[in-house]
Amino acid sequence: MRLDKFIAENTELTRSQATKALRSGLISVNGTIQKSGATQVTEPDQIMFDDELLPWVEENLYFMFHKPVDVVCDHDDANYPSVYQFFAPPYAQKLHTAGRLDADTTGLVLLTNDGQWSHRITSPKHHCEKTYLVTLADPVESYYQQRCLEGILLRGEKQPTKPAKLEVLDDYNVNLTLSEGRYHQVKRMFAALGNKVVGLHRWKIGNLVLDEELAEGEYRPLSPQEIEDLVHE
């Protein structure tokens, strides 16, 4: 297998990003820096990316996980448990998240070892929508829907948010659908509207809805159809 293909399949890097990483001297094979993506690698070659050993994976893995509160999407965190701690050891070191959630946000997280697939979900150019149930400190105002559709200028940024869809459920709860993923975007949008988010739960990515049978902290494999639908909407 070509080295650049191996990197793209086993990290979140695209093929072009893998090429840049190689040229930057971030990739080594059996202790030797390699800068050519055409280098052939086979198991059990030891391939390191930025001082991290990349495992050889026999098959692509895709999971839906119901993230509890106070759990992070990092492999290591001094303050909170990680989503990876909920997975058996053979999986934990092979997976990465296709999009993160903050520690205080619950709901749908996708985990995979397929870097190309996760890139299609997280890349802004593919516009994969994410839907959140948002609970607010103060009542919903009538102008919120229009402001979300028009785009909201967030503090410290020069460009407004892309149009977002807001569905009012009751005085304090809304569904918000985004096609981009800026830093703390949902919280910052409502802060710009003069409100405060007190509860945040992601329940949908693309057309994939969080399985109601999954309790917090549980996961299940995605079906072949679910895997395909997420990248071919």
CSV table of C-alpha atoms in Angstrom, one decimal:
chain,number,residue,atom,x,y,z
A,1,MET,CA,0.0,0.0,0.0
A,2,ARG,CA,1.2,3.5,-0.8
A,3,LEU,CA,2.2,5.5,2.3
A,4,ASP,CA,0.0,8.5,1.6
A,5,LYS,CA,-3.0,6.2,1.1
A,6,PHE,CA,-2.3,4.5,4.5
A,7,ILE,CA,-2.1,7.8,6.2
A,8,ALA,CA,-5.4,9.1,4.7
A,9,GLU,CA,-7.2,5.9,5.7
A,10,ASN,CA,-5.9,5.8,9.3
A,11,THR,CA,-6.0,9.5,10.3
A,12,GLU,CA,-8.4,12.4,9.7
A,13,LEU,CA,-6.0,13.8,7.0
A,14,THR,CA,-7.1,14.0,3.4
A,15,ARG,CA,-4.7,12.6,0.7
A,16,SER,CA,-3.4,16.1,0.0
A,17,GLN,CA,-3.0,16.9,3.7
A,18,ALA,CA,-1.1,13.6,4.0
A,19,THR,CA,1.2,14.7,1.3
A,20,LYS,CA,1.9,18.0,3.1
A,21,ALA,CA,2.6,16.1,6.3
A,22,LEU,CA,5.1,13.9,4.5
A,23,ARG,CA,6.9,16.9,3.0
A,24,SER,CA,7.1,18.5,6.4
A,25,GLY,CA,8.9,15.4,7.8
A,26,LEU,CA,6.1,14.4,10.2
A,27,ILE,CA,5.9,10.8,8.9
A,28,SER,CA,8.4,8.0,9.7
A,29,VAL,CA,8.5,4.4,8.7
A,30,ASN,CA,10.4,2.0,11.0
A,31,GLY,CA,12.2,5.0,12.5
A,32,THR,CA,13.2,6.7,9.2
A,33,ILE,CA,11.6,9.9,8.0
A,34,GLN,CA,9.8,9.4,4.7
A,35,LYS,CA,8.8,12.3,2.4
A,36,SER,CA,7.4,10.4,-0.6
A,37,GLY,CA,3.8,9.3,-0.6
A,38,ALA,CA,4.7,6.6,-3.1
A,39,THR,CA,6.7,4.7,-0.5
A,40,GLN,CA,5.2,1.2,-0.2
A,41,VAL,CA,4.3,0.0,3.3
A,42,THR,CA,3.1,-3.4,4.5
A,43,GLU,CA,2.2,-4.8,7.9
A,44,PRO,CA,4.0,-4.9,10.3
A,45,ASP,CA,5.8,-1.7,9.3
A,46,GLN,CA,5.7,0.8,12.2
A,47,ILE,CA,4.4,4.1,10.8
A,48,MET,CA,4.6,7.2,13.0
A,49,PHE,CA,2.7,10.5,12.4
A,50,ASP,CA,3.8,13.4,14.6
A,51,ASP,CA,5.3,10.9,17.1
A,52,GLU,CA,2.1,8.9,17.3
A,53,LEU,CA,2.1,5.2,16.2
A,54,LEU,CA,-0.6,4.6,13.6
A,55,PRO,CA,-2.1,1.1,14.0
A,56,TRP,CA,-2.7,-1.3,11.1
A,57,VAL,CA,-6.5,-1.8,10.8
A,58,GLU,CA,-8.0,-4.8,9.2
A,59,GLU,CA,-11.4,-3.3,8.5
A,60,ASN,CA,-13.2,0.1,8.6
A,61,LEU,CA,-15.2,0.7,11.7
A,62,TYR,CA,-18.2,3.0,12.1
A,63,PHE,CA,-20.1,3.6,15.4
A,64,MET,CA,-22.9,5.8,16.8
A,65,PHE,CA,-22.3,6.8,20.4
A,66,HIS,CA,-24.6,8.5,22.9
A,67,LYS,CA,-22.3,10.9,24.7
A,68,PRO,CA,-23.1,11.7,28.3
A,69,VAL,CA,-22.4,15.0,29.9
A,70,ASP,CA,-18.9,15.7,31.3
A,71,VAL,CA,-17.3,13.3,28.8
A,72,VAL,CA,-14.8,14.7,26.2
A,73,CYS,CA,-13.9,13.7,22.7
A,74,ASP,CA,-10.2,13.7,23.3
A,75,HIS,CA,-8.1,10.6,23.9
A,76,ASP,CA,-6.5,12.2,27.0
A,77,ASP,CA,-7.9,14.8,29.3
A,78,ALA,CA,-6.9,15.5,32.9
A,79,ASN,CA,-10.3,16.6,34.0
A,80,TYR,CA,-12.9,14.4,32.2
A,81,PRO,CA,-13.3,10.8,31.0
A,82,SER,CA,-13.0,10.3,27.3
A,83,VAL,CA,-15.5,8.8,24.8
A,84,TYR,CA,-12.8,6.2,24.0
A,85,GLN,CA,-13.0,4.8,27.5
A,86,PHE,CA,-16.5,3.4,26.6
A,87,PHE,CA,-15.0,1.2,23.9
A,88,ALA,CA,-13.2,-2.1,24.3
A,89,PRO,CA,-9.4,-1.9,24.0
A,90,PRO,CA,-9.2,-3.3,20.4
A,91,TYR,CA,-11.3,-0.4,19.2
A,92,ALA,CA,-10.3,2.5,21.5
A,93,GLN,CA,-6.9,3.3,20.0
A,94,LYS,CA,-8.1,2.8,16.4
A,95,LEU,CA,-11.0,5.3,16.5
A,96,HIS,CA,-11.4,9.0,16.1
A,97,THR,CA,-14.5,11.2,16.3
A,98,ALA,CA,-16.1,12.6,13.1
A,99,GLY,CA,-16.9,15.9,14.8
A,100,ARG,CA,-16.6,16.8,18.4
A,101,LEU,CA,-18.9,17.8,21.2
A,102,ASP,CA,-18.0,19.9,24.2
A,103,ALA,CA,-17.9,18.2,27.6
A,104,ASP,CA,-21.2,19.8,28.7
A,105,THR,CA,-23.0,18.8,25.4
A,106,THR,CA,-24.7,15.4,25.1
A,107,GLY,CA,-25.9,13.3,22.2
A,108,LEU,CA,-24.8,11.9,18.9
A,109,VAL,CA,-21.1,11.3,18.3
A,110,LEU,CA,-19.8,9.3,15.3
A,111,LEU,CA,-16.5,7.4,15.7
A,112,THR,CA,-14.6,5.7,12.9
A,113,ASN,CA,-11.1,4.7,11.7
A,114,ASP,CA,-12.0,5.8,8.2
A,115,GLY,CA,-10.3,9.2,7.7
A,116,GLN,CA,-11.8,9.9,4.3
A,117,TRP,CA,-15.4,9.2,5.6
A,118,SER,CA,-15.0,11.4,8.6
A,119,HIS,CA,-13.6,14.2,6.5
A,120,ARG,CA,-16.7,14.1,4.3
A,121,ILE,CA,-18.8,14.6,7.4
A,122,THR,CA,-16.7,17.4,9.0
A,123,SER,CA,-15.4,19.3,6.0
A,124,PRO,CA,-17.3,22.7,5.6
A,125,LYS,CA,-17.4,22.2,1.8
A,126,HIS,CA,-19.7,19.2,2.1
A,127,HIS,CA,-22.3,21.1,4.3
A,128,CYS,CA,-23.3,18.1,6.4
A,129,GLU,CA,-26.0,19.4,8.7
A,130,LYS,CA,-26.1,18.9,12.4
A,131,THR,CA,-29.2,19.4,14.5
A,132,TYR,CA,-29.2,20.3,18.2
A,133,LEU,CA,-31.9,20.5,20.9
A,134,VAL,CA,-31.2,23.7,22.6
A,135,THR,CA,-32.6,24.7,26.0
A,136,LEU,CA,-32.4,28.4,26.8
A,137,ALA,CA,-32.3,30.4,30.0
A,138,ASP,CA,-34.8,33.0,28.8
A,139,PRO,CA,-37.9,32.6,26.6
A,140,VAL,CA,-37.5,32.4,22.8
A,141,GLU,CA,-38.1,35.7,21.0
A,142,SER,CA,-40.1,35.9,17.8
A,143,TYR,CA,-37.2,37.3,15.8
A,144,TYR,CA,-34.8,34.4,16.5
A,145,GLN,CA,-35.9,32.4,13.4
A,146,GLN,CA,-35.3,35.2,11.0
A,147,ARG,CA,-32.0,36.2,12.5
A,148,CYS,CA,-30.7,32.6,12.2
A,149,LEU,CA,-31.8,32.5,8.6
A,150,GLU,CA,-30.0,35.7,7.8
A,151,GLY,CA,-26.8,34.8,9.6
A,152,ILE,CA,-25.5,36.1,12.9
A,153,LEU,CA,-22.3,38.0,13.4
A,154,LEU,CA,-20.5,36.3,16.3
A,155,ARG,CA,-18.2,38.2,18.6
A,156,GLY,CA,-14.7,38.5,17.3
A,157,GLU,CA,-15.5,37.3,13.8
A,158,LYS,CA,-15.8,39.2,10.5
A,159,GLN,CA,-18.2,36.9,8.6
A,160,PRO,CA,-21.8,36.1,9.8
A,161,THR,CA,-22.8,32.5,10.3
A,162,LYS,CA,-24.3,30.6,7.4
A,163,PRO,CA,-28.1,30.4,7.3
A,164,ALA,CA,-29.4,28.1,10.1
A,165,LYS,CA,-32.8,26.6,10.6
A,166,LEU,CA,-34.6,27.2,13.9
A,167,GLU,CA,-37.7,25.2,15.0
A,168,VAL,CA,-39.4,26.5,18.1
A,169,LEU,CA,-40.6,23.7,20.3
A,170,ASP,CA,-41.8,25.7,23.3
A,171,ASP,CA,-40.9,28.9,25.2
A,172,TYR,CA,-37.5,27.6,26.2
A,173,ASN,CA,-36.6,24.8,23.7
A,174,VAL,CA,-35.7,24.9,20.0
A,175,ASN,CA,-34.1,22.7,17.4
A,176,LEU,CA,-31.3,24.4,15.6
A,177,THR,CA,-29.8,23.0,12.4
A,178,LEU,CA,-26.3,24.1,11.3
A,179,SER,CA,-24.4,23.5,8.1
A,180,GLU,CA,-21.0,24.6,9.6
A,181,GLY,CA,-19.1,24.0,12.8
A,182,ARG,CA,-17.5,27.1,14.4
A,183,TYR,CA,-16.0,27.2,17.8
A,184,HIS,CA,-18.9,27.0,20.4
A,185,GLN,CA,-21.2,28.2,17.6
A,186,VAL,CA,-24.6,27.4,19.2
A,187,LYS,CA,-23.7,29.0,22.5
A,188,ARG,CA,-22.2,32.1,20.7
A,189,MET,CA,-25.2,32.5,18.4
A,190,PHE,CA,-27.7,32.7,21.3
A,191,ALA,CA,-25.3,34.9,23.3
A,192,ALA,CA,-25.4,37.3,20.3
A,193,LEU,CA,-29.2,37.2,20.5
A,194,GLY,CA,-29.1,38.1,24.2
A,195,ASN,CA,-29.9,34.7,25.6
A,196,LYS,CA,-27.9,31.8,27.2
A,197,VAL,CA,-27.8,28.1,26.4
A,198,VAL,CA,-28.3,26.0,29.5
A,199,GLY,CA,-28.7,22.7,27.8
A,200,LEU,CA,-27.4,21.3,24.5
A,201,HIS,CA,-28.0,17.9,22.9
A,202,ARG,CA,-27.1,16.9,19.3
A,203,TRP,CA,-29.6,14.4,18.1
A,204,LYS,CA,-29.0,14.4,14.3
A,205,ILE,CA,-26.1,14.4,11.8
A,206,GLY,CA,-27.2,14.6,8.2
A,207,ASN,CA,-30.2,12.2,8.0
A,208,LEU,CA,-28.9,10.0,10.8
A,209,VAL,CA,-30.9,10.3,14.1
A,210,LEU,CA,-29.5,9.2,17.4
A,211,ASP,CA,-31.0,5.8,18.2
A,212,GLU,CA,-33.6,6.1,20.9
A,213,GLU,CA,-32.6,2.7,22.2
A,214,LEU,CA,-29.1,3.8,23.1
A,215,ALA,CA,-28.7,4.9,26.7
A,216,GLU,CA,-26.1,7.5,27.5
A,217,GLY,CA,-22.7,5.9,27.3
A,218,GLU,CA,-23.8,3.2,24.9
A,219,TYR,CA,-22.9,2.7,21.2
A,220,ARG,CA,-23.7,0.5,18.2
A,221,PRO,CA,-22.2,-0.1,14.8
A,222,LEU,CA,-23.7,1.8,11.9
A,223,SER,CA,-25.5,-0.2,9.2
A,224,PRO,CA,-24.0,-0.2,5.7
A,225,GLN,CA,-26.9,2.0,4.5
A,226,GLU,CA,-26.3,4.5,7.3
A,227,ILE,CA,-22.6,4.7,6.5
A,228,GLU,CA,-23.4,5.3,2.8
A,229,ASP,CA,-26.2,7.8,3.4
A,230,LEU,CA,-24.0,10.1,5.5
A,231,VAL,CA,-21.6,10.8,2.7
A,232,HIS,CA,-24.0,10.7,-0.3
A,233,GLU,CA,-26.9,13.0,0.8
